[in-house]
Amino acid sequence: MSNYLETTPNEEGYFGKFGGSFIPPMLEEPFKDIRTAYEELKNDPKFIEELKYVRKYYQGRPTPISFAKNLTDHCGGAKIYLKREDLNHTGAHKLNHCMAEVILAKYLGKTKVIAETGAGQHGVALATAAAYFGLECEIHMGEVDIEKEHPNVVRMKILGAKIIPATHGLKTLKEAVDSAFESYIPQADTAIYCIGSVVGPHPFPMMVRDFQSVIGFESKEQFFEHEDKLPDNVVACIGGGSNAMGIFAGFIDDKEVNLYGVEPMGRGENIGEHSATLTYGEEGVMHGFNSIMLKDEKGEPAPVYSIGSGIDYPSVGPEQAHLKEIGRTQVGLCNDEEAVDAFYKLSQLEGIIPALESAHAIGYAMKLAKTLPKDKTILVNLSGRGDKDIDFVVDNYPIPNAKF
Ligand SMILES: *Cc1c(COP(=O)(O)O)cnc(C)c1O
């Protein structure tokens, strides 16, 4: 087991100065119950067996690592490998933590799971897990996102979830989180809030990281099969930071492996044009935890933007803030244009249509590969598949070399 993972965060949920738990008094008790239940479950052989079972026979794990030979040749530098989280059931890494969160909910005797969703990916994954384990599911989503992400809204409804629109403010992800918290408070006896990334009050950043660490542990073994050594570089996109923490977890104690978290530069450097929190943000508390956040002139969470709707969040998981501060990770940047180029390149050179979020990791890896010699390696976490994004992309960016 990893030294770092065993000892971080501390008892109060702090990763260095980031993290903690800033919640209203009536949530103290339910969150204490969640912490206790997780401490009991994480070493319980029955829980570990159940999780292994669903991962293998339902989710389709382990997901493979593919060598992207054509993309590597195209870039002309370091070898690019892909960890294929797009091949998980529901098409992204999010089921890794949703299945585990719902098992935890059952263990606590809850009958319902509540969550927010931005692009609808976390909502779909949680509705899937709830259906599998027979729990009710309530998903909060901004009115704007409900319009924009219609197919995922329909998916959630088919899966049996109840959708509650968030109608205040910008009517997107931040408002959905506010709405979900508000609804959860009076229902905390029978329901549990299932956070969708390594964010929120302790113990969620730690718990979601632990559930996602399967990506990193599988990767380490699989990469040896390909190259008989560790990767030189690991690259993942960062919204809240869960797919990145998942793959980083496998290599965190291997100091010779460079870890890159890629942030969306959107369409420019001004507030409102990007969502590059670690690059432009400052310390602050939002949604129950202390981290780095993007603030407006009044110190409120700033409006954010990215073409990838799963990565436009004005804060970032506390562990990502900590790892950057201590210099263990580095930040890479990728803007909308580079992400769309990567989206089409991966599709046309490798036959894999990536999620726009994951396309940011690919876009940065392509830039990095070009600066490195051919004997170096880059492992990219391909966090999800792009089916959800195809209409939006082709309506806004013409298909290169299209043949009709
Ligand atoms: C939700 C999502 C992300 C962003 O979330 P993280 O917690 O930063 O991983 C990235 N990629 C895909 C495909 C997603 O669905």
CSV table of C-alpha atoms and ligand atoms in Angstrom, one decimal:
chain,number,residue,atom,x,y,z
A,1,MET,CA,0.0,0.0,0.0
A,2,SER,CA,1.1,3.5,-0.6
A,3,ASN,CA,2.7,5.5,2.2
A,4,TYR,CA,1.2,8.7,1.0
A,5,LEU,CA,-2.4,7.4,0.6
A,6,GLU,CA,-2.3,5.8,4.1
A,7,THR,CA,-1.3,9.0,5.8
A,8,THR,CA,-3.1,11.7,3.8
A,9,PRO,CA,-5.5,13.4,4.6
A,10,ASN,CA,-5.2,13.8,8.4
A,11,GLU,CA,-8.0,12.9,10.8
A,12,GLU,CA,-9.8,16.1,10.1
A,13,GLY,CA,-9.7,15.7,6.4
A,14,TYR,CA,-6.8,18.1,5.7
A,15,PHE,CA,-4.4,17.7,2.8
A,16,GLY,CA,-1.8,20.3,4.1
A,17,LYS,CA,-3.9,23.4,4.6
A,18,PHE,CA,-6.6,22.4,2.1
A,19,GLY,CA,-9.8,20.4,2.8
A,20,GLY,CA,-11.6,20.1,6.1
A,21,SER,CA,-15.4,20.2,6.7
A,22,PHE,CA,-17.4,23.5,6.7
A,23,ILE,CA,-21.0,22.4,7.1
A,24,PRO,CA,-24.2,23.6,8.8
A,25,PRO,CA,-24.6,22.2,12.4
A,26,MET,CA,-27.5,19.9,11.4
A,27,LEU,CA,-25.2,18.1,9.0
A,28,GLU,CA,-22.5,17.4,11.6
A,29,GLU,CA,-24.2,14.1,12.7
A,30,PRO,CA,-24.9,12.6,9.3
A,31,PHE,CA,-21.4,13.4,8.1
A,32,LYS,CA,-20.0,11.8,11.2
A,33,ASP,CA,-22.0,8.7,10.4
A,34,ILE,CA,-20.6,8.6,6.9
A,35,ARG,CA,-17.0,9.0,8.2
A,36,THR,CA,-17.5,6.1,10.7
A,37,ALA,CA,-19.2,3.9,8.1
A,38,TYR,CA,-16.4,4.4,5.7
A,39,GLU,CA,-13.7,3.6,8.3
A,40,GLU,CA,-15.6,0.4,9.0
A,41,LEU,CA,-16.2,-0.5,5.4
A,42,LYS,CA,-12.8,0.2,3.9
A,43,ASN,CA,-11.2,-2.7,5.6
A,44,ASP,CA,-14.2,-5.0,5.6
A,45,PRO,CA,-13.5,-8.1,3.3
A,46,LYS,CA,-17.2,-8.3,2.5
A,47,PHE,CA,-17.3,-4.7,1.2
A,48,ILE,CA,-14.1,-5.2,-0.8
A,49,GLU,CA,-15.4,-8.5,-2.3
A,50,GLU,CA,-18.7,-6.8,-3.3
A,51,LEU,CA,-16.9,-3.9,-4.9
A,52,LYS,CA,-14.6,-6.2,-6.8
A,53,TYR,CA,-17.5,-8.3,-8.0
A,54,VAL,CA,-19.5,-5.4,-9.4
A,55,ARG,CA,-16.4,-3.9,-11.0
A,56,LYS,CA,-15.5,-7.1,-12.7
A,57,TYR,CA,-19.0,-8.5,-13.7
A,58,TYR,CA,-21.0,-5.3,-14.1
A,59,GLN,CA,-18.8,-2.4,-14.9
A,60,GLY,CA,-16.4,-4.2,-17.1
A,61,ARG,CA,-13.1,-3.8,-15.2
A,62,PRO,CA,-10.2,-3.9,-15.5
A,63,THR,CA,-10.3,-1.4,-18.4
A,64,PRO,CA,-7.3,-1.8,-20.7
A,65,ILE,CA,-4.3,0.4,-21.6
A,66,SER,CA,-4.1,1.0,-25.3
A,67,PHE,CA,-0.9,2.2,-27.1
A,68,ALA,CA,-1.9,5.1,-29.4
A,69,LYS,CA,0.6,4.3,-32.2
A,70,ASN,CA,-0.9,6.5,-34.9
A,71,LEU,CA,-1.3,9.5,-32.6
A,72,THR,CA,2.3,8.9,-31.4
A,73,ASP,CA,3.6,8.8,-35.0
A,74,HIS,CA,1.6,11.9,-35.8
A,75,CYS,CA,3.2,13.9,-32.9
A,76,GLY,CA,6.7,12.5,-33.6
A,77,GLY,CA,7.9,12.4,-30.0
A,78,ALA,CA,7.2,10.5,-26.7
A,79,LYS,CA,5.0,7.4,-26.9
A,80,ILE,CA,1.3,8.0,-25.9
A,81,TYR,CA,-0.7,5.4,-24.0
A,82,LEU,CA,-4.3,5.6,-23.0
A,83,LYS,CA,-6.0,4.3,-19.9
A,84,ARG,CA,-9.4,3.4,-21.3
A,85,GLU,CA,-11.9,4.6,-18.7
A,86,ASP,CA,-14.2,5.3,-21.6
A,87,LEU,CA,-14.9,1.6,-21.6
A,88,ASN,CA,-16.5,1.6,-18.2
A,89,HIS,CA,-20.3,0.9,-18.2
A,90,THR,CA,-22.0,4.3,-18.7
A,91,GLY,CA,-18.9,5.5,-20.6
A,92,ALA,CA,-16.8,7.2,-17.9
A,93,HIS,CA,-14.8,6.8,-14.7
A,94,LYS,CA,-17.7,8.1,-12.6
A,95,LEU,CA,-19.2,4.7,-12.0
A,96,ASN,CA,-16.1,3.8,-10.0
A,97,HIS,CA,-17.2,6.0,-7.1
A,98,CYS,CA,-20.9,5.8,-7.6
A,99,MET,CA,-21.2,2.0,-7.2
A,100,ALA,CA,-19.1,2.3,-3.9
A,101,GLU,CA,-21.1,5.3,-2.7
A,102,VAL,CA,-24.4,3.4,-3.1
A,103,ILE,CA,-23.0,0.4,-1.3
A,104,LEU,CA,-22.1,2.8,1.5
A,105,ALA,CA,-25.6,4.2,1.5
A,106,LYS,CA,-27.1,0.7,1.8
A,107,TYR,CA,-24.7,-0.1,4.7
A,108,LEU,CA,-26.0,3.0,6.5
A,109,GLY,CA,-29.6,1.8,6.0
A,110,LYS,CA,-30.5,4.7,3.6
A,111,THR,CA,-33.2,4.3,1.0
A,112,LYS,CA,-32.3,7.2,-1.2
A,113,VAL,CA,-29.3,8.9,-2.9
A,114,ILE,CA,-29.2,12.6,-3.7
A,115,ALA,CA,-26.7,14.4,-5.9
A,116,GLU,CA,-26.0,17.3,-8.2
A,117,THR,CA,-24.9,17.0,-11.8
A,118,GLY,CA,-23.4,19.4,-14.4
A,119,ALA,CA,-23.3,17.7,-17.8
A,120,GLY,CA,-25.4,14.9,-16.4
A,121,GLN,CA,-22.6,12.3,-16.3
A,122,HIS,CA,-22.5,12.0,-12.5
A,123,GLY,CA,-26.3,11.9,-12.5
A,124,VAL,CA,-26.4,9.1,-15.1
A,125,ALA,CA,-23.7,7.1,-13.2
A,126,LEU,CA,-25.5,7.5,-9.9
A,127,ALA,CA,-28.9,6.7,-11.3
A,128,THR,CA,-27.4,3.5,-12.8
A,129,ALA,CA,-25.9,2.5,-9.4
A,130,ALA,CA,-29.1,3.3,-7.6
A,131,ALA,CA,-31.1,1.2,-10.1
A,132,TYR,CA,-28.6,-1.7,-9.7
A,133,PHE,CA,-28.8,-1.6,-5.9
A,134,GLY,CA,-32.5,-0.8,-5.7
A,135,LEU,CA,-32.4,2.7,-4.1
A,136,GLU,CA,-34.3,5.9,-4.9
A,137,CYS,CA,-32.3,8.6,-6.7
A,138,GLU,CA,-32.8,12.4,-6.7
A,139,ILE,CA,-30.7,14.5,-9.1
A,140,HIS,CA,-30.4,18.3,-9.0
A,141,MET,CA,-29.4,20.0,-12.2
A,142,GLY,CA,-29.3,23.6,-13.4
A,143,GLU,CA,-32.1,24.6,-15.7
A,144,VAL,CA,-29.5,25.7,-18.3
A,145,ASP,CA,-27.8,22.3,-18.2
A,146,ILE,CA,-31.2,20.5,-18.4
A,147,GLU,CA,-31.7,22.2,-21.8
A,148,LYS,CA,-28.2,21.7,-23.0
A,149,GLU,CA,-27.7,18.1,-21.9
A,150,HIS,CA,-31.1,16.7,-23.0
A,151,PRO,CA,-29.9,13.1,-23.8
A,152,ASN,CA,-28.5,12.6,-20.3
A,153,VAL,CA,-31.7,14.0,-18.7
A,154,VAL,CA,-33.7,11.4,-20.7
A,155,ARG,CA,-31.2,8.7,-19.6
A,156,MET,CA,-31.6,9.6,-15.9
A,157,LYS,CA,-35.4,9.5,-16.2
A,158,ILE,CA,-35.4,6.1,-18.0
A,159,LEU,CA,-33.1,4.8,-15.2
A,160,GLY,CA,-35.8,5.9,-12.7
A,161,ALA,CA,-34.2,9.0,-11.2
A,162,LYS,CA,-36.2,12.1,-10.2
A,163,ILE,CA,-34.8,15.4,-11.7
A,164,ILE,CA,-35.0,18.6,-9.7
A,165,PRO,CA,-34.2,21.8,-11.7
A,166,ALA,CA,-32.0,24.4,-10.0
A,167,THR,CA,-33.6,27.7,-11.0
A,168,HIS,CA,-31.5,30.4,-9.3
A,169,GLY,CA,-28.3,32.3,-10.3
A,170,LEU,CA,-26.6,31.0,-13.5
A,171,LYS,CA,-28.7,27.8,-13.3
A,172,THR,CA,-25.7,25.6,-13.8
A,173,LEU,CA,-23.4,23.3,-11.7
A,174,LYS,CA,-22.8,25.5,-8.7
A,175,GLU,CA,-26.5,26.2,-8.3
A,176,ALA,CA,-27.2,22.5,-8.6
A,177,VAL,CA,-24.8,21.8,-5.7
A,178,ASP,CA,-26.6,24.5,-3.6
A,179,SER,CA,-30.0,23.0,-4.4
A,180,ALA,CA,-28.9,19.4,-3.7
A,181,PHE,CA,-27.5,20.4,-0.2
A,182,GLU,CA,-30.7,22.3,0.6
A,183,SER,CA,-32.8,19.3,-0.3
A,184,TYR,CA,-30.5,16.9,1.6
A,185,ILE,CA,-30.6,18.6,5.0
A,186,PRO,CA,-34.2,17.7,5.9
A,187,GLN,CA,-33.8,14.2,4.4
A,188,ALA,CA,-30.5,13.3,6.1
A,189,ASP,CA,-32.2,10.5,8.1
A,190,THR,CA,-33.2,8.4,5.1
A,191,ALA,CA,-30.9,9.8,2.3
A,192,ILE,CA,-27.2,10.3,1.6
A,193,TYR,CA,-25.6,12.9,-0.5
A,194,CYS,CA,-23.3,11.3,-3.1
A,195,ILE,CA,-20.7,13.9,-4.2
A,196,GLY,CA,-19.6,13.5,-7.8
A,197,SER,CA,-15.9,14.3,-7.5
A,198,VAL,CA,-13.0,14.6,-5.0
A,199,VAL,CA,-14.7,17.8,-3.6
A,200,GLY,CA,-17.0,18.7,-0.7
A,201,PRO,CA,-16.6,18.3,3.0
A,202,HIS,CA,-14.5,15.5,4.6
A,203,PRO,CA,-14.6,12.5,4.1
A,204,PHE,CA,-15.7,12.8,0.4
A,205,PRO,CA,-12.4,14.0,-1.1
A,206,MET,CA,-10.6,11.1,0.5
A,207,MET,CA,-13.4,8.5,-0.1
A,208,VAL,CA,-13.9,9.4,-3.8
A,209,ARG,CA,-10.1,9.3,-4.3
A,210,ASP,CA,-9.9,5.9,-2.7
A,211,PHE,CA,-12.8,4.6,-4.9
A,212,GLN,CA,-11.1,6.0,-8.0
A,213,SER,CA,-7.6,4.7,-7.1
A,214,VAL,CA,-8.5,1.5,-8.9
A,215,ILE,CA,-7.6,3.4,-12.1
A,216,GLY,CA,-4.0,4.0,-10.9
A,217,PHE,CA,-3.4,0.6,-9.4
A,218,GLU,CA,-4.6,-1.2,-12.6
A,219,SER,CA,-2.5,1.2,-14.7
A,220,LYS,CA,0.7,0.5,-12.8
A,221,GLU,CA,0.5,-3.2,-13.5
A,222,GLN,CA,-0.7,-2.8,-17.1
A,223,PHE,CA,1.9,-0.3,-18.0
A,224,PHE,CA,4.6,-2.8,-17.0
A,225,GLU,CA,3.1,-5.3,-19.4
A,226,HIS,CA,3.6,-2.8,-22.2
A,227,GLU,CA,6.9,-1.2,-21.4
A,228,ASP,CA,8.4,-3.1,-18.4
A,229,LYS,CA,8.9,0.2,-16.6
A,230,LEU,CA,6.9,3.0,-15.0
A,231,PRO,CA,5.5,5.7,-17.3
A,232,ASP,CA,7.6,8.9,-17.4
A,233,ASN,CA,4.6,11.1,-17.4
A,234,VAL,CA,0.9,10.7,-16.4
A,235,VAL,CA,-1.7,13.2,-17.7
A,236,ALA,CA,-5.3,13.7,-16.7
A,237,CYS,CA,-7.9,16.5,-17.0
A,238,ILE,CA,-9.1,18.3,-13.9
A,239,GLY,CA,-12.7,19.4,-13.2
A,240,GLY,CA,-13.0,18.5,-9.5
A,241,GLY,CA,-10.1,16.2,-9.9
A,242,SER,CA,-11.4,12.7,-9.4
A,243,ASN,CA,-10.2,10.9,-12.6
A,244,ALA,CA,-6.9,12.6,-12.1
A,245,MET,CA,-6.6,11.6,-8.4
A,246,GLY,CA,-7.6,8.1,-9.4
A,247,ILE,CA,-4.7,7.6,-11.9
A,248,PHE,CA,-2.2,9.7,-9.8
A,249,ALA,CA,-2.9,7.4,-6.8
A,250,GLY,CA,-1.1,4.6,-8.5
A,251,PHE,CA,2.1,6.6,-9.0
A,252,ILE,CA,2.1,9.1,-6.1
A,253,ASP,CA,5.0,7.5,-4.2
A,254,ASP,CA,7.1,7.1,-7.4
A,255,LYS,CA,8.7,10.5,-7.5
A,256,GLU,CA,10.3,9.8,-10.9
A,257,VAL,CA,6.9,9.8,-12.5
A,258,ASN,CA,5.8,13.3,-13.5
A,259,LEU,CA,2.1,13.9,-12.8
A,260,TYR,CA,0.2,16.5,-14.9
A,261,GLY,CA,-3.3,17.8,-14.1
A,262,VAL,CA,-4.8,19.6,-17.2
A,263,GLU,CA,-7.0,22.6,-16.7
A,264,PRO,CA,-9.4,24.1,-19.3
A,265,MET,CA,-8.3,27.5,-20.7
A,266,GLY,CA,-11.6,27.8,-22.5
A,267,ARG,CA,-11.6,30.8,-24.9
A,268,GLY,CA,-9.3,33.2,-23.0
A,269,GLU,CA,-7.5,34.4,-19.8
A,270,ASN,CA,-10.3,36.7,-18.5
A,271,ILE,CA,-12.6,35.8,-15.7
A,272,GLY,CA,-15.6,34.0,-17.2
A,273,GLU,CA,-13.7,32.7,-20.2
A,274,HIS,CA,-11.9,29.7,-18.6
A,275,SER,CA,-12.0,27.3,-15.7
A,276,ALA,CA,-8.3,27.1,-14.9
A,277,THR,CA,-8.7,27.2,-11.1
A,278,LEU,CA,-5.2,26.0,-10.0
A,279,THR,CA,-3.6,28.5,-12.5
A,280,TYR,CA,-5.6,31.6,-11.7
A,281,GLY,CA,-7.4,30.9,-8.4
A,282,GLU,CA,-6.8,31.8,-4.7
A,283,GLU,CA,-7.5,30.1,-1.4
A,284,GLY,CA,-11.1,30.1,-0.3
A,285,VAL,CA,-14.0,28.1,1.2
A,286,MET,CA,-16.9,26.9,-1.1
A,287,HIS,CA,-19.3,24.0,-0.9
A,288,GLY,CA,-18.0,22.9,2.5
A,289,PHE,CA,-14.2,22.7,1.9
A,290,ASN,CA,-11.1,24.9,1.8
A,291,SER,CA,-9.3,24.9,-1.5
A,292,ILE,CA,-8.2,27.1,-4.4
A,293,MET,CA,-11.1,28.8,-6.1
A,294,LEU,CA,-11.8,31.3,-8.8
A,295,LYS,CA,-13.3,34.5,-7.3
A,296,ASP,CA,-14.9,37.5,-8.8
A,297,GLU,CA,-14.3,41.1,-7.5
A,298,LYS,CA,-16.6,40.6,-4.6
A,299,GLY,CA,-14.8,37.4,-3.5
A,300,GLU,CA,-17.8,35.2,-4.6
A,301,PRO,CA,-17.3,32.1,-6.9
A,302,ALA,CA,-16.5,33.5,-10.3
A,303,PRO,CA,-18.5,32.5,-13.5
A,304,VAL,CA,-16.5,29.8,-15.3
A,305,TYR,CA,-16.5,28.4,-18.8
A,306,SER,CA,-15.2,25.4,-20.7
A,307,ILE,CA,-16.3,23.6,-23.8
A,308,GLY,CA,-16.2,20.5,-21.6
A,309,SER,CA,-19.2,20.9,-19.3
A,310,GLY,CA,-17.9,18.3,-16.8
A,311,ILE,CA,-14.9,20.5,-16.0
A,312,ASP,CA,-16.3,24.0,-15.6
A,313,TYR,CA,-16.2,24.2,-11.8
A,314,PRO,CA,-14.9,27.3,-9.9
A,315,SER,CA,-13.0,25.3,-7.4
A,316,VAL,CA,-10.9,22.1,-7.3
A,317,GLY,CA,-10.5,19.1,-5.0
A,318,PRO,CA,-8.4,20.0,-1.9
A,319,GLU,CA,-5.9,17.2,-2.6
A,320,GLN,CA,-5.2,18.7,-6.1
A,321,ALA,CA,-4.5,22.1,-4.5
A,322,HIS,CA,-2.2,20.4,-2.0
A,323,LEU,CA,-0.3,18.3,-4.5
A,324,LYS,CA,0.3,21.3,-6.7
A,325,GLU,CA,1.4,23.4,-3.7
A,326,ILE,CA,4.0,20.8,-2.6
A,327,GLY,CA,5.3,20.5,-6.1
A,328,ARG,CA,4.3,16.8,-6.6
A,329,THR,CA,2.0,17.7,-9.5
A,330,GLN,CA,2.2,20.2,-12.3
A,331,VAL,CA,-0.6,22.0,-14.2
A,332,GLY,CA,-1.0,21.7,-17.9
A,333,LEU,CA,-3.3,23.9,-20.0
A,334,CYS,CA,-5.5,23.2,-23.0
A,335,ASN,CA,-8.0,25.5,-24.5
A,336,ASP,CA,-11.2,24.8,-26.4
A,337,GLU,CA,-9.6,24.9,-29.8
A,338,GLU,CA,-6.8,22.4,-28.8
A,339,ALA,CA,-9.4,20.2,-27.2
A,340,VAL,CA,-11.5,20.0,-30.3
A,341,ASP,CA,-8.4,19.3,-32.4
A,342,ALA,CA,-7.5,16.5,-30.0
A,343,PHE,CA,-11.2,15.2,-30.2
A,344,TYR,CA,-11.0,14.9,-34.0
A,345,LYS,CA,-7.3,13.6,-34.0
A,346,LEU,CA,-8.1,10.8,-31.6
A,347,SER,CA,-11.2,9.9,-33.5
A,348,GLN,CA,-9.6,9.8,-36.9
A,349,LEU,CA,-6.2,8.4,-36.0
A,350,GLU,CA,-7.2,5.9,-33.3
A,351,GLY,CA,-10.9,5.2,-33.8
A,352,ILE,CA,-11.7,6.5,-30.3
A,353,ILE,CA,-14.2,9.4,-29.9
A,354,PRO,CA,-13.2,11.0,-26.5
A,355,ALA,CA,-15.4,13.0,-24.2
A,356,LEU,CA,-14.6,16.7,-24.5
A,357,GLU,CA,-13.3,16.7,-20.9
A,358,SER,CA,-10.9,13.9,-21.7
A,359,ALA,CA,-9.9,15.7,-25.0
A,360,HIS,CA,-8.2,18.3,-22.8
A,361,ALA,CA,-5.9,15.7,-21.4
A,362,ILE,CA,-5.2,14.4,-24.9
A,363,GLY,CA,-4.6,17.9,-26.2
A,364,TYR,CA,-2.0,18.6,-23.6
A,365,ALA,CA,-0.4,15.2,-24.0
A,366,MET,CA,0.1,15.9,-27.7
A,367,LYS,CA,1.9,19.2,-26.9
A,368,LEU,CA,4.0,17.4,-24.3
A,369,ALA,CA,4.9,14.5,-26.6
A,370,LYS,CA,6.3,16.9,-29.2
A,371,THR,CA,8.8,18.2,-26.7
A,372,LEU,CA,10.1,14.8,-25.6
A,373,PRO,CA,12.4,12.2,-27.2
A,374,LYS,CA,10.9,9.0,-28.7
A,375,ASP,CA,12.1,6.7,-25.8
A,376,LYS,CA,9.9,8.7,-23.3
A,377,THR,CA,6.3,7.7,-22.4
A,378,ILE,CA,3.1,9.5,-21.5
A,379,LEU,CA,0.1,7.7,-20.0
A,380,VAL,CA,-3.1,9.6,-20.5
A,381,ASN,CA,-6.3,8.9,-18.5
A,382,LEU,CA,-9.0,8.8,-21.1
A,383,SER,CA,-11.8,9.6,-18.6
A,384,GLY,CA,-14.8,9.1,-20.8
A,385,ARG,CA,-16.2,8.5,-24.3
A,386,GLY,CA,-17.6,11.3,-26.4
A,387,ASP,CA,-21.0,10.1,-27.6
A,388,LYS,CA,-22.6,12.7,-25.4
A,389,ASP,CA,-20.6,15.5,-27.2
A,390,ILE,CA,-20.9,14.5,-30.9
A,391,ASP,CA,-23.9,16.7,-31.9
A,392,PHE,CA,-22.5,19.8,-30.1
A,393,VAL,CA,-19.0,19.3,-31.8
A,394,VAL,CA,-20.2,18.8,-35.4
A,395,ASP,CA,-22.7,21.6,-35.1
A,396,ASN,CA,-19.9,24.0,-34.1
A,397,TYR,CA,-16.7,22.7,-35.6
A,398,PRO,CA,-16.7,21.2,-39.1
A,399,ILE,CA,-15.4,17.7,-39.4
A,400,PRO,CA,-11.8,17.7,-40.8
A,401,ASN,CA,-11.4,15.8,-44.1
A,402,ALA,CA,-15.2,15.0,-44.1
A,403,LYS,CA,-16.2,12.7,-47.0
A,404,PHE,CA,-19.8,12.6,-48.1
B,1,LIG,C1,-17.1,14.4,-14.9
B,1,LIG,C2,-16.1,14.1,-15.8
B,1,LIG,C3,-14.8,14.7,-15.7
B,1,LIG,C4,-14.4,15.7,-14.6
B,1,LIG,O1,-14.5,15.3,-13.3
B,1,LIG,P1,-13.2,14.9,-12.5
B,1,LIG,O2,-13.7,14.8,-11.1
B,1,LIG,O3,-12.3,16.1,-12.6
B,1,LIG,O4,-12.6,13.7,-13.0
B,1,LIG,C5,-13.8,14.4,-16.6
B,1,LIG,N1,-14.1,13.5,-17.6
B,1,LIG,C6,-15.3,13.0,-17.8
B,1,LIG,C7,-15.5,12.0,-19.0
B,1,LIG,C8,-16.3,13.3,-16.9
B,1,LIG,O5,-17.5,12.7,-17.1
